[in-house]
Amino acid sequence: MKKFIVFSILFLITTIKSYGATEAPISPSDSGKKTSATSEEVSKAVSPNENLKSVISVGLGNDVPSAAQNAAQNALTNVVGSFIDSTKMLEKRVEIEQGVRSQTSRIDTNIKEYAQGSIQSFEVIEVKNEAGLTKVTAKISVRIEDFKAFIKKLAEGQANVEAGLFSSLSTESSQKKNLEKIVIDLINPVVRGEVSKFEVGKPNNLEGAREEISKRFIASYKMENYAAQTIENGKKELLTSLDKFVAENHPRLGVYIPITVILDPSFYANALKTLENVAGDKHKYQIGKQFETYGYMANVDMVLGLGEIKGGLIDGDMYLLKGIDSLIKKEFYWMGYLDKAFEGSVRGLTIPDGNKKAAIPRLNIDVLDAADQIINSYSIESNLGVRTKRPVVEKNFIIVPDFIFEGPPWNLLVSIPSQTGTPMIVKKREFGILILVDDVTLKNAKEIKVKLLPN
């Protein structure tokens, strides 16, 4: 009993720690009470919305990212104490700790607003170095109802009740729903482009871009084991079609813009850690290995890959997520037909509200002058026949894809070649846009901006 009391005190001291303006610790039992005039005023100032609770929290770590994540965990732990008493927190400490970690796995000091999860916003107020550690003070806004529902599932879905069929099924159902939420929180930000950034290379004419385009085409077709002569013929056909496009639109000039879309490194690291923890099994990706051989059975298991392109080859792991396939398809009803969904033949990547809005954002390219005024703008829809893995010719531009994956080349959730519908999140994709410009644009253009626009 003494050991339990000591452990309880240590647990409360070490895990439930959040700071107000005076940096006074707030315990679960004190949550909601007036600790001081200053802290009450701060609470009012930072929590204007009844559905949100904002907390000024401090975290420690070896570096800024780890300290920021610790601050977010401390904030959520403090909020838990406002609707779950200390006894329940002690009983369910492991489940609650894991739940809090899952909700803070995407925290990044470079990202302030979050569309998914319990945390709506994370704003760094101060960073200090103390005794060899990094100390981050941050303002965290928590979606109360979402977080409360999430934590109560953890606390109630695994309650210590008498063993039996219904209790075991309830626990299994709760675990599946938690896994489902984790996977949804991994996929949604990638599909929406919330965790992607663009790097724009130096614009070039088609003649100067030939080598880059050829190199990407050859690497892709070698990956799929095409014969050397077939690859060479395909490359010539590709370059000829690009030449023809430029020639037919003379006197406008063809300008090639190389673009790289990159997954946020912190998000990728957290996704890797999360999948390693929750997956029932893992297989190394192999070219040509079919979806079913990873253990998939309809409405039983889901497979999600995580990887990158190395030396022209796909390098990644396939994670088997047990029991959530049917649950996930309620959120992503196109998931089992990812290749066809990109084409738009299975209701496509659309929101089921009758408006047929594409879930994948469209790409927007602005050509700006020295005064940051838009000279030319190109809006590229996400469903422009990209299932073919071939260049897509429009009136004023050509999309030159990476020739590896189907779907919009700026999307980092891909359908793996030769594995119908198998999704993989990739670190990076390289593609290009061949745009047509006139002499005035060419003379005045000073900057090119690439961004995503929701549909």
Coordinates of C-alpha atoms in Angstrom, one line a residue:
M1 CA 0.0 0.0 0.0
K2 CA 2.8 2.4 0.9
K3 CA 4.5 1.6 -2.5
F4 CA 1.2 2.4 -4.3
I5 CA 0.8 5.8 -2.5
V6 CA 4.4 6.7 -3.3
F7 CA 4.0 5.7 -7.0
S8 CA 0.7 7.7 -7.1
I9 CA 2.4 10.8 -5.8
L10 CA 5.3 10.4 -8.2
F11 CA 3.0 9.8 -11.2
L12 CA 0.9 12.9 -10.4
I13 CA 4.1 15.0 -10.0
T14 CA 5.9 13.9 -13.1
T15 CA 3.0 13.5 -15.6
I16 CA 0.4 16.1 -14.7
K17 CA 2.4 19.3 -15.0
S18 CA 1.2 22.4 -16.8
Y19 CA 2.1 26.1 -16.2
G20 CA 0.1 29.3 -16.1
A21 CA 1.6 32.8 -16.4
T22 CA 3.2 32.3 -13.0
E23 CA 4.4 28.8 -13.9
A24 CA 2.6 27.3 -10.9
P25 CA 1.9 23.6 -11.4
I26 CA -1.8 22.7 -11.7
S27 CA -2.9 19.2 -10.5
P28 CA -6.0 17.4 -11.8
S29 CA -7.8 17.9 -8.6
D30 CA -7.2 21.7 -8.8
S31 CA -8.3 22.0 -12.5
G32 CA -11.1 24.4 -12.9
K33 CA -10.4 26.1 -9.5
K34 CA -9.1 29.6 -9.1
T35 CA -5.4 29.1 -8.3
S36 CA -4.6 32.8 -8.5
A37 CA -6.0 36.0 -10.0
T38 CA -3.3 35.9 -12.7
S39 CA -3.8 32.3 -13.8
E40 CA -7.6 32.9 -13.9
E41 CA -7.1 36.0 -16.1
V42 CA -4.8 34.0 -18.5
S43 CA -7.4 31.2 -18.7
K44 CA -10.1 33.7 -19.7
A45 CA -7.8 35.5 -22.2
V46 CA -6.7 32.4 -24.0
S47 CA -10.0 30.4 -23.9
P48 CA -12.6 32.6 -25.6
N49 CA -14.3 29.6 -27.2
E50 CA -16.3 27.2 -25.0
N51 CA -15.4 24.3 -27.3
L52 CA -11.7 25.1 -26.9
K53 CA -9.4 25.2 -23.9
S54 CA -6.1 27.0 -24.2
V55 CA -3.2 26.1 -21.9
I56 CA 0.1 27.8 -21.3
S57 CA 2.4 24.8 -20.9
V58 CA 6.1 24.1 -20.4
G59 CA 8.0 21.2 -21.8
L60 CA 11.6 20.0 -21.4
G61 CA 13.7 17.9 -23.9
N62 CA 17.0 17.4 -25.5
D63 CA 16.1 19.7 -28.3
V64 CA 13.2 22.0 -29.4
P65 CA 11.1 19.3 -31.1
S66 CA 11.2 17.0 -28.1
A67 CA 10.6 19.8 -25.7
A68 CA 7.6 21.0 -27.8
Q69 CA 6.1 17.6 -27.8
N70 CA 6.6 17.3 -24.0
A71 CA 4.8 20.7 -23.6
A72 CA 1.9 19.4 -25.7
Q73 CA 1.7 16.2 -23.6
N74 CA 1.8 18.2 -20.4
A75 CA -1.1 20.4 -21.7
L76 CA -3.3 17.5 -22.7
T77 CA -2.6 15.7 -19.4
N78 CA -3.7 18.8 -17.5
V79 CA -6.9 19.0 -19.6
V80 CA -7.6 15.3 -18.9
G81 CA -7.7 16.2 -15.2
S82 CA -10.6 18.5 -15.8
F83 CA -13.0 15.7 -16.7
I84 CA -11.4 12.5 -15.3
D85 CA -10.6 12.3 -11.6
S86 CA -7.2 11.4 -10.2
T87 CA -8.3 7.8 -9.2
K88 CA -9.4 7.0 -12.8
M89 CA -6.2 8.6 -14.1
L90 CA -4.1 6.3 -11.9
E91 CA -6.1 3.2 -12.8
K92 CA -5.8 4.0 -16.5
R93 CA -2.4 5.7 -16.5
V94 CA -0.9 3.5 -19.3
E95 CA -3.8 3.9 -21.6
I96 CA -4.1 7.6 -21.0
E97 CA -0.3 8.2 -21.5
Q98 CA -0.5 6.3 -24.8
G99 CA -3.5 8.2 -25.9
V100 CA -1.9 11.6 -25.0
R101 CA 1.2 10.6 -26.9
S102 CA -0.8 9.6 -30.0
Q103 CA -2.5 13.0 -30.0
T104 CA 0.8 14.9 -29.8
S105 CA 2.7 12.8 -32.3
R106 CA 2.3 15.4 -35.1
I107 CA 3.4 18.4 -33.1
D108 CA 5.9 20.5 -35.0
T109 CA 7.0 24.0 -34.1
N110 CA 6.9 25.0 -37.7
I111 CA 3.1 24.2 -37.9
K112 CA 0.8 26.4 -35.9
E113 CA -2.7 25.2 -36.9
Y114 CA -3.8 21.5 -37.1
A115 CA -7.0 20.4 -38.9
Q116 CA -7.0 16.9 -37.3
G117 CA -6.7 15.6 -33.8
S118 CA -7.4 17.0 -30.3
I119 CA -4.9 19.9 -30.7
Q120 CA -6.2 22.7 -32.8
S121 CA -3.2 25.0 -32.5
F122 CA 0.4 25.1 -31.0
E123 CA 2.2 28.3 -30.7
V124 CA 5.7 28.6 -29.2
I125 CA 6.0 31.5 -26.8
E126 CA 9.5 31.1 -25.5
V127 CA 12.5 28.8 -25.9
K128 CA 15.3 28.6 -23.3
N129 CA 18.3 26.4 -22.5
E130 CA 18.4 25.4 -18.8
A131 CA 20.9 23.0 -17.3
G132 CA 21.7 21.4 -20.6
L133 CA 18.1 20.9 -21.5
T134 CA 15.8 22.8 -23.9
K135 CA 12.7 24.4 -22.3
V136 CA 9.8 25.4 -24.5
T137 CA 6.9 27.5 -23.3
A138 CA 3.9 27.2 -25.6
K139 CA 0.2 28.1 -25.9
I140 CA -1.8 25.0 -26.8
S141 CA -5.5 25.1 -27.8
V142 CA -7.3 21.8 -27.2
R143 CA -10.6 20.7 -28.8
I144 CA -12.3 19.8 -25.6
E145 CA -15.2 17.6 -26.9
D146 CA -13.0 15.7 -29.3
F147 CA -10.3 15.1 -26.7
K148 CA -12.9 14.2 -24.0
A149 CA -14.5 11.6 -26.3
F150 CA -11.1 10.1 -27.2
I151 CA -9.9 9.8 -23.6
K152 CA -13.2 8.4 -22.3
K153 CA -13.0 5.7 -24.9
L154 CA -9.6 4.7 -23.6
A155 CA -10.7 4.9 -19.9
E156 CA -14.1 3.2 -20.4
G157 CA -13.5 0.8 -23.4
Q158 CA -10.9 -1.1 -21.3
A159 CA -12.6 -0.9 -17.9
N160 CA -11.9 -3.7 -15.4
V161 CA -15.2 -5.6 -15.6
E162 CA -16.0 -9.2 -15.1
A163 CA -14.4 -11.3 -17.8
G164 CA -16.9 -12.5 -20.4
L165 CA -17.8 -12.3 -24.1
F166 CA -19.3 -8.8 -24.0
S167 CA -16.4 -7.2 -22.1
S168 CA -13.8 -8.7 -24.4
L169 CA -15.7 -7.6 -27.5
S170 CA -16.1 -4.1 -26.1
T171 CA -12.4 -3.9 -25.5
E172 CA -11.6 -5.2 -29.0
S173 CA -14.0 -2.7 -30.5
S174 CA -12.5 0.2 -28.6
Q175 CA -9.0 -0.8 -29.7
K176 CA -10.1 -1.0 -33.3
K177 CA -11.7 2.5 -33.1
N178 CA -8.5 3.9 -31.6
L179 CA -6.4 2.3 -34.4
E180 CA -8.9 3.6 -37.0
K181 CA -8.5 7.2 -35.6
I182 CA -4.7 6.9 -35.6
V183 CA -4.7 5.8 -39.3
I184 CA -7.2 8.5 -40.3
D185 CA -5.0 11.1 -38.6
L186 CA -2.0 9.8 -40.7
I187 CA -3.8 9.7 -44.0
N188 CA -5.9 12.9 -44.0
P189 CA -3.0 15.4 -43.6
V190 CA -1.1 13.7 -46.4
V191 CA -4.1 13.6 -48.8
R192 CA -4.9 17.3 -48.1
G193 CA -1.3 18.4 -48.5
E194 CA -1.2 19.8 -44.9
V195 CA 2.2 18.2 -44.3
S196 CA 3.7 18.8 -47.7
K197 CA 6.0 21.5 -48.9
F198 CA 7.3 22.4 -52.4
E199 CA 10.8 23.1 -53.7
V200 CA 10.8 24.8 -57.0
G201 CA 13.9 24.3 -59.2
K202 CA 15.4 26.8 -61.7
P203 CA 13.1 27.3 -64.7
N204 CA 14.6 26.1 -68.0
N205 CA 13.7 25.8 -71.6
L206 CA 12.7 22.4 -72.9
E207 CA 16.2 21.8 -74.5
G208 CA 17.8 22.3 -71.1
A209 CA 15.3 20.1 -69.3
R210 CA 15.5 17.1 -71.6
E211 CA 18.2 15.4 -69.5
E212 CA 16.2 15.7 -66.3
I213 CA 13.0 14.4 -67.9
S214 CA 14.8 11.6 -69.7
K215 CA 16.5 10.5 -66.5
R216 CA 13.3 10.3 -64.6
F217 CA 11.5 8.4 -67.4
I218 CA 14.4 5.9 -67.7
A219 CA 14.6 5.2 -64.0
S220 CA 10.9 4.5 -63.7
Y221 CA 10.8 2.1 -66.6
K222 CA 13.9 0.3 -65.5
M223 CA 12.1 -0.2 -62.1
E224 CA 9.4 -2.1 -63.9
N225 CA 11.9 -4.2 -65.9
Y226 CA 11.2 -3.0 -69.4
A227 CA 13.7 -4.0 -72.1
A228 CA 16.4 -1.4 -72.9
Q229 CA 15.1 -0.8 -76.5
T230 CA 11.5 -0.4 -75.2
I231 CA 12.8 2.3 -72.8
E232 CA 14.8 4.1 -75.4
N233 CA 11.8 4.1 -77.8
G234 CA 9.5 5.4 -75.1
K235 CA 11.9 8.2 -74.2
K236 CA 12.1 9.3 -77.8
E237 CA 8.4 9.3 -78.2
L238 CA 8.0 11.4 -75.0
L239 CA 10.5 14.0 -76.0
T240 CA 9.0 14.2 -79.5
S241 CA 5.5 14.9 -78.0
L242 CA 7.0 17.7 -75.8
D243 CA 8.8 19.2 -78.8
K244 CA 5.6 19.1 -80.8
F245 CA 3.6 20.9 -78.1
V246 CA 6.2 23.7 -77.9
A247 CA 6.4 24.0 -81.8
E248 CA 2.6 24.1 -82.2
N249 CA 2.3 27.0 -79.7
H250 CA 5.0 29.2 -81.2
P251 CA 5.6 32.2 -80.7
R252 CA 4.8 31.5 -77.0
L253 CA 7.8 29.8 -75.4
G254 CA 7.9 26.6 -73.4
V255 CA 9.3 26.9 -69.9
Y256 CA 10.0 23.8 -67.8
I257 CA 9.6 24.2 -64.0
P258 CA 11.0 21.3 -62.0
I259 CA 9.1 20.7 -58.7
T260 CA 9.8 18.5 -55.7
V261 CA 7.0 17.9 -53.2
I262 CA 8.4 16.8 -49.8
L263 CA 6.7 15.2 -46.8
D264 CA 7.4 17.1 -43.5
P265 CA 10.3 15.1 -41.9
S266 CA 8.8 15.3 -38.4
F267 CA 5.5 14.0 -39.7
Y268 CA 7.2 11.1 -41.5
A269 CA 9.2 10.2 -38.3
N270 CA 6.0 10.2 -36.2
A271 CA 4.2 8.2 -38.8
L272 CA 7.0 5.6 -38.8
K273 CA 7.0 5.4 -35.0
T274 CA 3.2 5.2 -34.9
L275 CA 3.0 2.4 -37.4
E276 CA 5.8 0.4 -35.8
N277 CA 3.8 0.5 -32.6
V278 CA 0.3 -0.3 -33.8
A279 CA 0.9 -2.6 -36.8
G280 CA 0.1 -6.3 -36.3
D281 CA 2.8 -7.3 -38.8
K282 CA 5.3 -5.7 -41.2
H283 CA 6.7 -6.8 -44.6
K284 CA 9.5 -5.3 -46.7
Y285 CA 8.1 -4.0 -50.0
Q286 CA 8.9 -6.2 -53.0
I287 CA 8.4 -5.2 -56.6
G288 CA 5.5 -7.2 -58.1
K289 CA 4.4 -8.6 -54.7
Q290 CA 0.6 -8.7 -54.8
F291 CA -1.6 -7.0 -52.2
E292 CA -3.1 -10.3 -50.9
T293 CA 0.3 -11.8 -50.1
Y294 CA 0.9 -9.2 -47.4
G295 CA -1.9 -10.9 -45.5
Y296 CA -4.9 -9.0 -46.8
M297 CA -8.4 -10.4 -46.7
A298 CA -11.4 -8.4 -47.6
N299 CA -12.9 -6.5 -44.7
V300 CA -10.4 -7.9 -42.3
D301 CA -7.0 -6.2 -42.7
M302 CA -5.7 -3.0 -44.2
V303 CA -2.2 -2.6 -45.6
L304 CA -0.5 0.8 -45.5
G305 CA 3.0 1.4 -46.8
L306 CA 5.6 3.9 -45.8
G307 CA 8.6 4.5 -48.0
E308 CA 10.7 6.5 -50.5
I309 CA 12.4 6.3 -53.8
K310 CA 16.1 5.3 -53.6
G311 CA 18.2 4.9 -56.7
G312 CA 15.1 4.6 -58.9
L313 CA 13.6 1.9 -56.7
I314 CA 10.8 1.9 -54.1
D315 CA 12.2 1.3 -50.6
G316 CA 9.7 0.9 -47.9
D317 CA 7.7 -1.3 -45.5
M318 CA 4.2 -2.5 -45.7
Y319 CA 2.3 -2.4 -42.4
L320 CA -0.6 -4.8 -41.7
L321 CA -3.3 -3.0 -39.6
K322 CA -5.6 -5.7 -38.4
G323 CA -9.4 -5.4 -38.3
I324 CA -10.0 -1.9 -39.5
D325 CA -10.4 -2.3 -43.2
S326 CA -14.2 -1.8 -43.2
L327 CA -13.9 1.0 -40.6
I328 CA -11.4 2.9 -42.7
K329 CA -13.5 2.6 -45.9
K330 CA -16.2 4.6 -44.2
E331 CA -13.8 7.5 -44.1
F332 CA -11.9 6.7 -47.3
Y333 CA -14.4 4.8 -49.4
W334 CA -12.0 5.0 -52.3
M335 CA -9.2 3.4 -50.5
G336 CA -9.6 -0.1 -51.9
Y337 CA -9.7 1.3 -55.4
L338 CA -6.9 3.9 -55.1
D339 CA -5.7 3.6 -58.7
K340 CA -9.3 3.9 -60.1
A341 CA -10.1 6.6 -57.7
F342 CA -7.4 8.8 -59.0
E343 CA -9.0 8.4 -62.5
G344 CA -12.3 9.3 -61.0
S345 CA -14.2 6.1 -62.0
V346 CA -15.1 5.0 -58.5
R347 CA -16.7 8.3 -57.4
G348 CA -13.1 9.5 -57.3
L349 CA -11.4 11.3 -54.5
T350 CA -14.7 13.1 -53.6
I351 CA -16.4 14.0 -50.5
P352 CA -19.8 12.2 -50.2
D353 CA -21.9 15.3 -49.9
G354 CA -23.2 15.5 -53.4
N355 CA -20.8 18.2 -54.5
K356 CA -18.1 15.9 -55.8
K357 CA -15.3 17.9 -54.4
A358 CA -11.9 16.3 -54.9
A359 CA -10.2 15.5 -51.6
I360 CA -6.8 16.0 -53.1
P361 CA -6.1 19.8 -53.6
R362 CA -5.4 21.2 -57.0
L363 CA -2.0 22.7 -57.8
N364 CA -1.6 26.4 -58.4
I365 CA 1.4 28.0 -60.0
D366 CA 1.8 31.8 -60.0
V367 CA 4.3 33.7 -62.1
L368 CA 5.1 37.0 -60.3
D369 CA 6.8 40.2 -61.3
A370 CA 9.2 42.3 -59.2
A371 CA 6.3 44.0 -57.4
D372 CA 4.8 40.5 -56.4
Q373 CA 2.0 41.0 -58.9
I374 CA 0.7 37.9 -60.7
I375 CA 1.5 37.9 -64.4
N376 CA 0.3 34.4 -65.2
S377 CA -1.5 31.8 -63.1
Y378 CA -2.0 28.1 -63.8
S379 CA -4.6 26.1 -61.8
I380 CA -4.2 22.4 -62.3
E381 CA -7.0 20.0 -61.2
S382 CA -6.2 16.8 -59.4
N383 CA -8.0 14.5 -61.9
L384 CA -6.4 15.4 -65.2
G385 CA -6.0 11.8 -66.6
V386 CA -3.0 11.1 -64.4
R387 CA -3.7 7.4 -64.1
T388 CA -1.8 6.9 -67.3
K389 CA 1.6 7.8 -65.7
R390 CA 2.2 9.8 -68.9
P391 CA 2.4 13.5 -69.6
V392 CA -1.0 15.3 -69.4
V393 CA -1.4 17.9 -72.2
E394 CA -3.6 20.9 -71.5
K395 CA -4.1 24.1 -73.4
N396 CA -1.4 26.1 -71.7
F397 CA 0.7 23.5 -69.9
I398 CA 1.9 19.9 -69.7
I399 CA 2.2 17.9 -66.5
V400 CA 5.4 15.8 -66.7
P401 CA 4.9 13.2 -63.9
D402 CA 7.4 11.1 -62.1
F403 CA 6.3 8.1 -64.3
I404 CA 6.3 5.9 -61.2
F405 CA 3.0 6.4 -59.4
E406 CA -0.5 7.0 -60.6
G407 CA -2.4 10.0 -59.3
P408 CA -1.6 13.7 -59.1
P409 CA 2.2 13.9 -58.9
W410 CA 2.0 16.4 -56.0
N411 CA 0.1 13.9 -53.8
L412 CA 2.2 11.8 -51.4
L413 CA -0.4 9.1 -50.8
V414 CA 0.3 6.8 -53.8
S415 CA -1.0 3.6 -55.3
I416 CA 2.0 1.2 -55.6
P417 CA 2.7 -0.1 -59.2
S418 CA 1.4 -3.6 -59.9
Q419 CA -0.5 -3.7 -56.6
T420 CA -4.0 -2.5 -57.3
G421 CA -5.2 -0.2 -54.6
T422 CA -2.4 -0.7 -52.1
P423 CA -1.7 2.7 -50.5
M424 CA 1.8 4.0 -49.5
I425 CA 2.8 7.3 -48.0
V426 CA 6.1 8.4 -49.7
K427 CA 8.7 10.9 -48.5
K428 CA 9.1 12.8 -51.8
R429 CA 8.1 13.0 -55.4
E430 CA 9.7 14.8 -58.3
F431 CA 7.8 16.1 -61.3
G432 CA 7.6 19.1 -63.6
I433 CA 5.3 21.5 -65.4
L434 CA 6.0 22.7 -68.9
I435 CA 4.1 26.1 -69.2
L436 CA 3.6 28.4 -72.2
V437 CA 4.6 32.1 -71.7
D438 CA 4.8 35.1 -74.0
D439 CA 7.7 37.6 -74.3
V440 CA 6.2 40.0 -71.8
T441 CA 5.9 37.3 -69.1
L442 CA 9.4 36.1 -69.8
K443 CA 10.8 39.6 -69.5
N444 CA 9.0 40.6 -66.3
A445 CA 8.9 37.3 -64.4
K446 CA 10.9 37.4 -61.2
E447 CA 9.5 34.6 -59.1
I448 CA 7.4 31.4 -59.3
K449 CA 5.2 30.3 -56.4
V450 CA 3.7 26.9 -56.1
K451 CA 0.9 26.1 -53.7
L452 CA -2.1 23.8 -53.1
L453 CA -5.7 25.0 -53.2
P454 CA -8.6 23.1 -51.8
N455 CA -11.4 22.2 -54.1

